Short mmCIF file of C-alpha atoms in Angstrom, two decimals:
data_model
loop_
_atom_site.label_atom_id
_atom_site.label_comp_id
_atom_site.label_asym_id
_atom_site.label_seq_id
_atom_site.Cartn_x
_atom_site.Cartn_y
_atom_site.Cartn_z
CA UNK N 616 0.00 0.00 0.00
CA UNK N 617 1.35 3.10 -1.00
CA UNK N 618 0.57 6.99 1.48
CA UNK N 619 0.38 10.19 -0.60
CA UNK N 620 0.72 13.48 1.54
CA UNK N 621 0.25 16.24 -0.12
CA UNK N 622 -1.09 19.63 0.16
CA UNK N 623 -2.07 20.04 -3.54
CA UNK N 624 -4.39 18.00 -4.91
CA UNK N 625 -7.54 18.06 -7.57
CA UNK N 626 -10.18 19.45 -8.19
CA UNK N 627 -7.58 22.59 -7.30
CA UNK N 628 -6.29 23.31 -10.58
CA UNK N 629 -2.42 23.78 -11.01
CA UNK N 630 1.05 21.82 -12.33
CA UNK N 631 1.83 20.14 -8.59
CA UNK N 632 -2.24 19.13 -8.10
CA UNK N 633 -2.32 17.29 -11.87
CA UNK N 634 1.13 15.76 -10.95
CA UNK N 635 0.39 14.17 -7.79
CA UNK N 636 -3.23 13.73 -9.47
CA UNK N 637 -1.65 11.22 -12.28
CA UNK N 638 1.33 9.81 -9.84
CA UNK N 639 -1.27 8.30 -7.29
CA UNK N 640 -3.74 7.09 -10.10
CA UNK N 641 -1.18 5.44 -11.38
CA UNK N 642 0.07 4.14 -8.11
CA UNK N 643 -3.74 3.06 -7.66
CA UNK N 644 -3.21 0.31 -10.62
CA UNK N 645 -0.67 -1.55 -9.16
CA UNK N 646 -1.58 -1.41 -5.24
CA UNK N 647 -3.75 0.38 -2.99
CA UNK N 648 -3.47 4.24 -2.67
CA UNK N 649 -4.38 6.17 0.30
CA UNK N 650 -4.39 9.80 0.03
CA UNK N 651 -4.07 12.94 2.67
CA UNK N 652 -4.83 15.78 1.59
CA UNK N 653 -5.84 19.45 2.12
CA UNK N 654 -9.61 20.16 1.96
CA UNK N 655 -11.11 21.73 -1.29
CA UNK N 656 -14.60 22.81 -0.74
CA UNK N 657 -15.45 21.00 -4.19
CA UNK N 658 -13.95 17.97 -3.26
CA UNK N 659 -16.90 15.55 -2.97
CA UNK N 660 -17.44 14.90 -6.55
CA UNK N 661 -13.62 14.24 -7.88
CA UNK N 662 -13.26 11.96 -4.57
CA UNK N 663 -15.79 10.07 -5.39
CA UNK N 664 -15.17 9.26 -8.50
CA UNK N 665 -11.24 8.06 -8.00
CA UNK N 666 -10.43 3.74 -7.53
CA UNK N 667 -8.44 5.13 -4.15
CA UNK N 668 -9.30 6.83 -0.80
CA UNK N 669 -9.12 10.00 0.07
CA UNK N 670 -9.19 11.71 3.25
CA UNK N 671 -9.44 15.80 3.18
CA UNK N 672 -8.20 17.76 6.15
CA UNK N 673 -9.87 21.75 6.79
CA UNK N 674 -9.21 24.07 9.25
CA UNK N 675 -6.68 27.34 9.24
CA UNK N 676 -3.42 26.91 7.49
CA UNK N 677 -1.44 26.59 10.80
CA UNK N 678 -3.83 23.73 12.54
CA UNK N 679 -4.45 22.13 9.71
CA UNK N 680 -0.83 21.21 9.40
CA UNK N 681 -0.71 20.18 12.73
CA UNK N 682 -4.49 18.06 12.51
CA UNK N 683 -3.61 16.34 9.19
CA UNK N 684 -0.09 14.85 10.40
CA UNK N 685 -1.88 14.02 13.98
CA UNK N 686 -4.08 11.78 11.60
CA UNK N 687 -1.68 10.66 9.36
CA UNK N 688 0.34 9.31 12.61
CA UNK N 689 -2.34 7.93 13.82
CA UNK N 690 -3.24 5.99 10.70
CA UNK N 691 0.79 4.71 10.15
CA UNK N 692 0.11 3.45 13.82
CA UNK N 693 -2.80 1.53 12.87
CA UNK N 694 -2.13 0.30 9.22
CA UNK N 695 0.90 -1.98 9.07
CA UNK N 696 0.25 -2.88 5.32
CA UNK N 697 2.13 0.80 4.15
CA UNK N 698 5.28 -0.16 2.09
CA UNK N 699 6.21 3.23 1.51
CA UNK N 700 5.42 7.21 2.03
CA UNK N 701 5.14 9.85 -0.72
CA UNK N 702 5.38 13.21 -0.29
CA UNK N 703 4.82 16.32 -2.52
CA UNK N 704 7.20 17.99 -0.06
CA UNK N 705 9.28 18.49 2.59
CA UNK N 706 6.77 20.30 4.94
CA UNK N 707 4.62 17.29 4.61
CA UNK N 708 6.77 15.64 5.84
CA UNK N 709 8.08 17.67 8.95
CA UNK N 710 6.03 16.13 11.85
CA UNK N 711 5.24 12.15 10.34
CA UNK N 712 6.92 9.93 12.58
CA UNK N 713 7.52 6.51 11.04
CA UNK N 714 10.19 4.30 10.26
CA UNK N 715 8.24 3.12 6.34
CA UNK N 716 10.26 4.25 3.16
CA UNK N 717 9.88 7.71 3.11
CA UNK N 718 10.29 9.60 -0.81
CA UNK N 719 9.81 13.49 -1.34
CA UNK N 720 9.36 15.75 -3.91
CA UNK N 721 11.07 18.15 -4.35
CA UNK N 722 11.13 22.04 -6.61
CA UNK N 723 13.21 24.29 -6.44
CA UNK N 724 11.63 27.09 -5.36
CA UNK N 725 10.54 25.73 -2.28
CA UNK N 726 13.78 24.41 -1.32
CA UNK N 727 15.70 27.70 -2.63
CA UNK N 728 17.17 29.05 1.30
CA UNK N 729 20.30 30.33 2.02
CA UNK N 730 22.63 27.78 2.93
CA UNK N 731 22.89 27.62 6.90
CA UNK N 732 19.76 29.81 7.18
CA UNK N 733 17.64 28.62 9.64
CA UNK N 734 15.12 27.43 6.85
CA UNK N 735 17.88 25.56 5.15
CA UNK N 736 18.38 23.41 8.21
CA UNK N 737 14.90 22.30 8.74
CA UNK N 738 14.63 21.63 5.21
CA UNK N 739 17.81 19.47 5.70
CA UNK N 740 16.82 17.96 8.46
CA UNK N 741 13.68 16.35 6.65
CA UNK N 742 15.50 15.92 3.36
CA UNK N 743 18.39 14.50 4.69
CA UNK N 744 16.99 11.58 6.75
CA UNK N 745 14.21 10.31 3.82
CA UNK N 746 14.98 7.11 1.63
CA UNK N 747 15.14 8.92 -1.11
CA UNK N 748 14.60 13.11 -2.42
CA UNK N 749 13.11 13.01 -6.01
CA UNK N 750 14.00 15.75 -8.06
CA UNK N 751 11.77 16.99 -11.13
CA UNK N 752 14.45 18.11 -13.15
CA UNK N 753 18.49 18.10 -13.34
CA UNK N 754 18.49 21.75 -12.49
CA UNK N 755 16.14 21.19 -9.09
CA UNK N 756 19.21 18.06 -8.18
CA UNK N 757 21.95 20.58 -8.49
CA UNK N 758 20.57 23.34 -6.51
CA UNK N 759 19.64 20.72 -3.94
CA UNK N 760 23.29 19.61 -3.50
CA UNK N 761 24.44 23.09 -3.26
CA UNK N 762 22.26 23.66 -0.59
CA UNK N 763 23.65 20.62 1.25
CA UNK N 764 20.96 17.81 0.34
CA UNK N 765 23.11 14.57 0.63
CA UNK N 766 23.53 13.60 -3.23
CA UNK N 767 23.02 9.70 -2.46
CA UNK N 768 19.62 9.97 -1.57
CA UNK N 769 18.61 11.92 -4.56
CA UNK N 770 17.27 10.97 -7.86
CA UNK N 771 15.73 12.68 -10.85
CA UNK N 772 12.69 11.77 -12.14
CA UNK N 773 10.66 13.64 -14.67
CA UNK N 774 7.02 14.62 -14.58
CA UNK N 775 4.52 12.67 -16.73
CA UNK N 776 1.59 13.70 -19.13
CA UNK N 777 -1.54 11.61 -20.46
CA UNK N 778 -1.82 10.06 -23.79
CA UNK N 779 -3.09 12.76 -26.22
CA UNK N 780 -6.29 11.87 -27.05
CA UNK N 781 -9.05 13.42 -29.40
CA UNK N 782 -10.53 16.20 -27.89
CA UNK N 783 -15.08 15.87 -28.23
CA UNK N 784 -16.03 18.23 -30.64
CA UNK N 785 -18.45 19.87 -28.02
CA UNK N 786 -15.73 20.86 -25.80
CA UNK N 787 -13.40 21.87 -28.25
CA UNK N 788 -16.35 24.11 -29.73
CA UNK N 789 -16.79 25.79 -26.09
CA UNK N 790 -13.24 26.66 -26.28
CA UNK N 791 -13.15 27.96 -29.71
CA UNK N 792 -15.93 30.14 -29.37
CA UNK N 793 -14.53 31.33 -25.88
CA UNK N 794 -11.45 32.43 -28.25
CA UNK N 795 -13.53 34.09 -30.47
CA UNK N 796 -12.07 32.43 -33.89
CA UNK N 797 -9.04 35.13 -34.72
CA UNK N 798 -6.46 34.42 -37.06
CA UNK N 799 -3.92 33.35 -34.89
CA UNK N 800 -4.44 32.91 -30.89
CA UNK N 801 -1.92 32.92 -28.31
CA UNK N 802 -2.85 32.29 -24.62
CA UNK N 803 -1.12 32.73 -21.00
CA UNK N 804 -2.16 30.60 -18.51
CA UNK N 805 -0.75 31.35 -15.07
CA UNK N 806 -1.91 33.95 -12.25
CA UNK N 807 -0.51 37.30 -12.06
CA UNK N 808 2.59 37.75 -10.04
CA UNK N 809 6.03 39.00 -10.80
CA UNK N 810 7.95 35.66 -11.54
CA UNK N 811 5.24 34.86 -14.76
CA UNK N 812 6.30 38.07 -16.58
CA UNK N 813 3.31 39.09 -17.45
CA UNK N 814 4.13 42.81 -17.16
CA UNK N 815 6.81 41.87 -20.37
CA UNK N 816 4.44 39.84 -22.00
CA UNK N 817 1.28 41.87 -22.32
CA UNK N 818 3.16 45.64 -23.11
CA UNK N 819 5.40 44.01 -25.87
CA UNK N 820 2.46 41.88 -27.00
CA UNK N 821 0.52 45.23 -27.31
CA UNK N 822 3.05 47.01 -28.24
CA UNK N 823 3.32 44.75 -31.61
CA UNK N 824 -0.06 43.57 -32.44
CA UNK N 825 -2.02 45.62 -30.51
CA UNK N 826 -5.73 45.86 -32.11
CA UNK N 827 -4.72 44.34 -34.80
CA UNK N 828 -7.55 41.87 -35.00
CA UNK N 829 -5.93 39.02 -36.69
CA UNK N 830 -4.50 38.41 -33.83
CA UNK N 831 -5.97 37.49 -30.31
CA UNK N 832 -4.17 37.01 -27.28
CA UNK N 833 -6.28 35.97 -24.17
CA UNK N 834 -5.41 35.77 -20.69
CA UNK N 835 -6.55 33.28 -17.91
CA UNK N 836 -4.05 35.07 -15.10
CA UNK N 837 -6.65 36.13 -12.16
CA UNK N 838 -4.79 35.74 -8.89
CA UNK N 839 -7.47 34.75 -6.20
CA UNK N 840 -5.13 36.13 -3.55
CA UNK N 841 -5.55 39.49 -5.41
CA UNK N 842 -7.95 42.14 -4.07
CA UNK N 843 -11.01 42.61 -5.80
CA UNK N 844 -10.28 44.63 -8.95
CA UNK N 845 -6.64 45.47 -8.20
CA UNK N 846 -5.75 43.13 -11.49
CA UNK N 847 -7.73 45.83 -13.24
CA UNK N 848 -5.63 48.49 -11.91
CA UNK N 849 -2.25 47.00 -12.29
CA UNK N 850 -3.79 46.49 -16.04
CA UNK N 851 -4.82 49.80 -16.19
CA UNK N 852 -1.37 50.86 -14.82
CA UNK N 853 0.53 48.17 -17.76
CA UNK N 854 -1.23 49.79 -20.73
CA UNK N 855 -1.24 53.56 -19.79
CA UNK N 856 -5.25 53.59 -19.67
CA UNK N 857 -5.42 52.41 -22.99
CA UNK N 858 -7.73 49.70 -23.80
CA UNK N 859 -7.38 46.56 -27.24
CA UNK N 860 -10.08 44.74 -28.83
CA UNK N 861 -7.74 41.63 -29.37
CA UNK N 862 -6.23 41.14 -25.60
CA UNK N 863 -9.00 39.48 -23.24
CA UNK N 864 -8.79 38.28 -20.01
CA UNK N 865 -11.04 35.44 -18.93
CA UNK N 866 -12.09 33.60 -15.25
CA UNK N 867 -9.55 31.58 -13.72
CA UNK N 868 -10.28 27.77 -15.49
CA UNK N 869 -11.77 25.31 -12.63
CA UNK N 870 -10.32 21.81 -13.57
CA UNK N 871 -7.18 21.08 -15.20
CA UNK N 872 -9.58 19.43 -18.15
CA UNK N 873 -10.51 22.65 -18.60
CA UNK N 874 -7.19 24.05 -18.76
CA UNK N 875 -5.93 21.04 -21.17
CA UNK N 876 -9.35 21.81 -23.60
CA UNK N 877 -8.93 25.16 -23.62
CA UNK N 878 -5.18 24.26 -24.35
CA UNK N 879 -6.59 22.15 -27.71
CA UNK N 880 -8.39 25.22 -29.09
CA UNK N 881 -5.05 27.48 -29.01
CA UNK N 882 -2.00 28.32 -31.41
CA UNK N 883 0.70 29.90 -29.46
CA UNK N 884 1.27 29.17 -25.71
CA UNK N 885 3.05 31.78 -23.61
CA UNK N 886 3.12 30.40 -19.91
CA UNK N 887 6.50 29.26 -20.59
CA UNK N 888 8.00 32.72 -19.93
CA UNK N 889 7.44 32.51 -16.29
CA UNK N 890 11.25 33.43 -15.19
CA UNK N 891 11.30 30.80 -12.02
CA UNK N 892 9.76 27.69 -12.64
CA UNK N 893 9.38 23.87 -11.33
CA UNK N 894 8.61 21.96 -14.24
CA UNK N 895 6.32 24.59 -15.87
CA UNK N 896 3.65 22.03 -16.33
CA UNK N 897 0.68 24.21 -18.11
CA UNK N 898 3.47 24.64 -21.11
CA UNK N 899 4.86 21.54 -20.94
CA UNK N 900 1.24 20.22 -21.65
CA UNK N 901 0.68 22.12 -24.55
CA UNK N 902 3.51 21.42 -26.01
CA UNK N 903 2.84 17.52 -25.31
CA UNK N 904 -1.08 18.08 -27.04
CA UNK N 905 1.24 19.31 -30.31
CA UNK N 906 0.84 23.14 -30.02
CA UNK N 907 3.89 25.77 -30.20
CA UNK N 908 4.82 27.27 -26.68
CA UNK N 909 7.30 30.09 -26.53
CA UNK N 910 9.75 28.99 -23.96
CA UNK N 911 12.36 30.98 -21.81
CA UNK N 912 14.91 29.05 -22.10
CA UNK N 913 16.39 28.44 -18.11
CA UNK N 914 16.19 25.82 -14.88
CA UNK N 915 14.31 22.78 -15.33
CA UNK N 916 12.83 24.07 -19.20
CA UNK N 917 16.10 22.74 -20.14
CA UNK N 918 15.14 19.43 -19.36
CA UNK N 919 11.97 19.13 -21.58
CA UNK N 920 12.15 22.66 -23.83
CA UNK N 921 14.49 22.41 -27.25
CA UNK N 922 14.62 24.46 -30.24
CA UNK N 923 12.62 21.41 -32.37
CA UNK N 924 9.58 21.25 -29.87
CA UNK N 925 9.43 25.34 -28.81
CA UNK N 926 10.66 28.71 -29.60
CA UNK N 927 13.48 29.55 -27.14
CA UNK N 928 14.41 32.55 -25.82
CA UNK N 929 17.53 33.29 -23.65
CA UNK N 930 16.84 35.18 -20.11
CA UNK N 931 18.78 38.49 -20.09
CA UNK N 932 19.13 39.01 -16.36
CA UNK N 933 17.98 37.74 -12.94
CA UNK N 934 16.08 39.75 -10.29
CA UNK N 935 14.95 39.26 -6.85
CA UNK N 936 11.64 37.44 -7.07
CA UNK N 937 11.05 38.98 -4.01
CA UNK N 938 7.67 41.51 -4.77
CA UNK N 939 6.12 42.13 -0.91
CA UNK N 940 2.86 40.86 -1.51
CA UNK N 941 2.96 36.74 -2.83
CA UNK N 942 7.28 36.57 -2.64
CA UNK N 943 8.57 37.82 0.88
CA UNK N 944 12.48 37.17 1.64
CA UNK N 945 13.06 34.46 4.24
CA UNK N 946 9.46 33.14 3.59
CA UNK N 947 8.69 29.47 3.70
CA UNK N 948 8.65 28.87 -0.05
CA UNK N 949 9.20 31.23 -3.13
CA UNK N 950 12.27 31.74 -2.54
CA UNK N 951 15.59 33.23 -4.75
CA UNK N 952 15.80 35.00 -8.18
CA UNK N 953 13.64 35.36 -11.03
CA UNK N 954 14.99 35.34 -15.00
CA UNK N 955 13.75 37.71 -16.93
CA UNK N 956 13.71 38.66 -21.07
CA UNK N 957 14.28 41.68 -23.04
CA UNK N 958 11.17 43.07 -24.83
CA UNK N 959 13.08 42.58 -28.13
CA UNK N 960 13.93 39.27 -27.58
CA UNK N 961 10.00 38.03 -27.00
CA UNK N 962 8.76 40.29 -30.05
CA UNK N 963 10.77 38.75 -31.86
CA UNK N 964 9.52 34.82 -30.80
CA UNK N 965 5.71 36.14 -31.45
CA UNK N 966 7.42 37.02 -35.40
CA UNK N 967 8.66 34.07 -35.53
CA UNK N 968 5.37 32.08 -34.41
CA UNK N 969 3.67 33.66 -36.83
CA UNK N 970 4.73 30.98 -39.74
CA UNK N 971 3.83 28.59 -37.00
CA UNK N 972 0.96 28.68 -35.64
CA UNK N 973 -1.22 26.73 -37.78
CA UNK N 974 1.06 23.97 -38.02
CA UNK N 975 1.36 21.17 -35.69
CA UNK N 976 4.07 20.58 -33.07
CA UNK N 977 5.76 17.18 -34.28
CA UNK N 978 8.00 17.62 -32.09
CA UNK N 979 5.96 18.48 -29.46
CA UNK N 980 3.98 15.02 -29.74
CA UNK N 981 6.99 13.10 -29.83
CA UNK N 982 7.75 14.81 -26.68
CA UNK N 983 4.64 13.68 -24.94
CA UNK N 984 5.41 9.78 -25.87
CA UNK N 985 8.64 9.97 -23.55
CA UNK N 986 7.23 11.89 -20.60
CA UNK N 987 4.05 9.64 -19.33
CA UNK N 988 2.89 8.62 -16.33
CA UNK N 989 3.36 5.31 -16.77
CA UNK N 990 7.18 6.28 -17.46
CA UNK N 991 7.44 8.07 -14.59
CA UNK N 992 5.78 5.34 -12.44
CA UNK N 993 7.75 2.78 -14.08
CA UNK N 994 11.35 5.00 -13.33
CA UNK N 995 10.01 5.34 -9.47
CA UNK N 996 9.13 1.48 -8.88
CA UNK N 997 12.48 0.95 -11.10
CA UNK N 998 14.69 3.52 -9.01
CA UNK N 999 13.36 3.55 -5.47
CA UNK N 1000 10.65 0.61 -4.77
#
């Protein structure tokens, strides 16, 4: 029997939820799964739907953490059928006390603190005494060891995706007219905050094709920890009070099918311009469904992201991802230096979409046959089991 802690997990929508969402239904297939995990206040119908068990956890952020590994304790104590313990991360796995094989995820901007810092020494202190640290990406292994994560305990294993399959014409209708049917249609999907870019992406988007109505760009980027309507005014702020009749911003998608059909009905991808990424799993996707993703061209991209399956650009600089209101120095998570990209450099990746945008990703398909779940389910039993 495998135990999945995580904190992230569907019907929330977002690259960490779908990937512990696909490793513990594929788990499911080849033992029994039980999963802990935070409480979503849609939760009922996804849980009861899945082959495995699920048991949510509520309360305030602080209690909760302490209630859900009081029960999780409880449950190692009274289930001695557990083989092993998987964790999205180290915080999961701060207060479980158990002596089953223990595996953790890890990204790199959670584990991103200043060596000897006293954040760096309780993440080493949970890191450092698991079976074995699992790192998304070559980039997320290298920054561990720098940060003094014992190198024999970690492994790299790459995120899966589903099998493409044929999107129903009814859904891919609701997306299409959603997107209005322009020319060519490029998409963002990713909230607003500094390390996306969006600030670059939008004014040099504008700033080339605004209303110019063969082309559409829309936006899914509302930030739920925003303020209601301070997106508008940091919009307002971006284009100078001006307003386009080809840039549209839409609700923030529910379910990461809706993300992935939405995905089906686009040309261009631009989420994979965020300057301080995990995996970057919303671009990875579309890539993997056969669509063109501009891609800057840093950390774990490099692992997935090549000039046959995206447009690259190179970062120009690194900042402080540090903005006082979602980033905060010596915070928990979110930690470290964003990349960033000259104006010119993305203006000149939409030009060079242009020629592409009707034509399918190759490349990007062939991509999606070596990253599966079953792959990465297959390298974890292989590696670790």
């Amino acid at each position: 029997m495998y135990l999945i802690i995580t904190r992230t997990f569907p019907p929330e929508v977002g690259g960490m939820q779908n990937l512990m969402w696909g490793l513990a239904r594929s788990l499911s297939k080849l033992d029994m799964v039980k999963v802990f995990a935070d409480y979503h206040e849609d939760h009922k119908k996804f849980d009861d739907k899945v082959s495995f068990t699920i048991e949510r956890v509520s309360g305030v952020k602080l209690l909760r953490k302490y209630r859900k590994s009081l029960l999780i304790n409880e449950y190692l104590n009274e289930n001695k059928n557990i083989n092993c313990i998987i964790a999205d991360h180290w915080k999961s796995l701060e207060l479980i006390k158990s002596p089953k094989k223990k595996i953790c995820l890890i990204h790199s901007k959670e584990i991103n603190h200043p060596k000897g810092s006293r954040l760096n020494k309780k993440v080493l202190e949970v890191l450092n005494n698991v079976d074995h640290v699992v790192a998304n990406s070559n980039f997320t292994k290298n920054l561990a060891v720098s940060l003094g994560v014992e190198e024999k305990r970690l492994i790299v294993i790459n995120p899966g995706v589903d099998p493409v399959e044929e999107i129903p014409k009814d859904v891919l209708k609701q997306a299409e007219e959603m997107l209005k049917g322009k020319k060519q249609r490029l998409i963002t999907v990713s909230r607003f905050e500094k390390r996306k870019n969006h600030e670059i992406i939008l004014s040099s988007w504008a700033e080339k094709y605004g209303n110019n109505n063969k082309f559409r760009l829309t936006c899914v980027i509302e930030n739920p920890f925003m303020k209601q309507g301070e997106l508008n005014q940091r919009l307002n702020i971006l284009f100078g009070g001006k307003s386009f009749s080809n840039i549209s911003f839409l609700p923030r998608l529910k379910t990461n099918s809706e993300v992935n059909d939405f995905l089906n009905a686009i040309d261009i991808d631009l989420s994979g311009l965020s300057g301080a990424e995990g995996w970057n799993l919303p671009s990875f996707n579309a890539t993997c469904l056969g669509k063109w993703s501009i891609v800057l061209n840093h950390t774990s991209h490099k692992d997935w992201a090549n000039n046959e399956n995206s447009i690259l650009i190179n970062p120009s600089s690194q900042i402080p991802i540090y903005d006082g209101k979602f980033f905060h120095e010596n915070a928990a998570y979110n930690q470290g230096l964003t990349n960033i990209f000259s104006p010119e450099s993305v203006i000149e990746a939409f030009e060079k979409s242009e020629s592409l945008a009707k034509q399918k990703n190759e490349k990007g398909l062939e991509t999606a046959s070596k990253f599966t779940y079953s792959n990465t389910v297959d390298t974890l039993l292989n590696k670790i089991m």
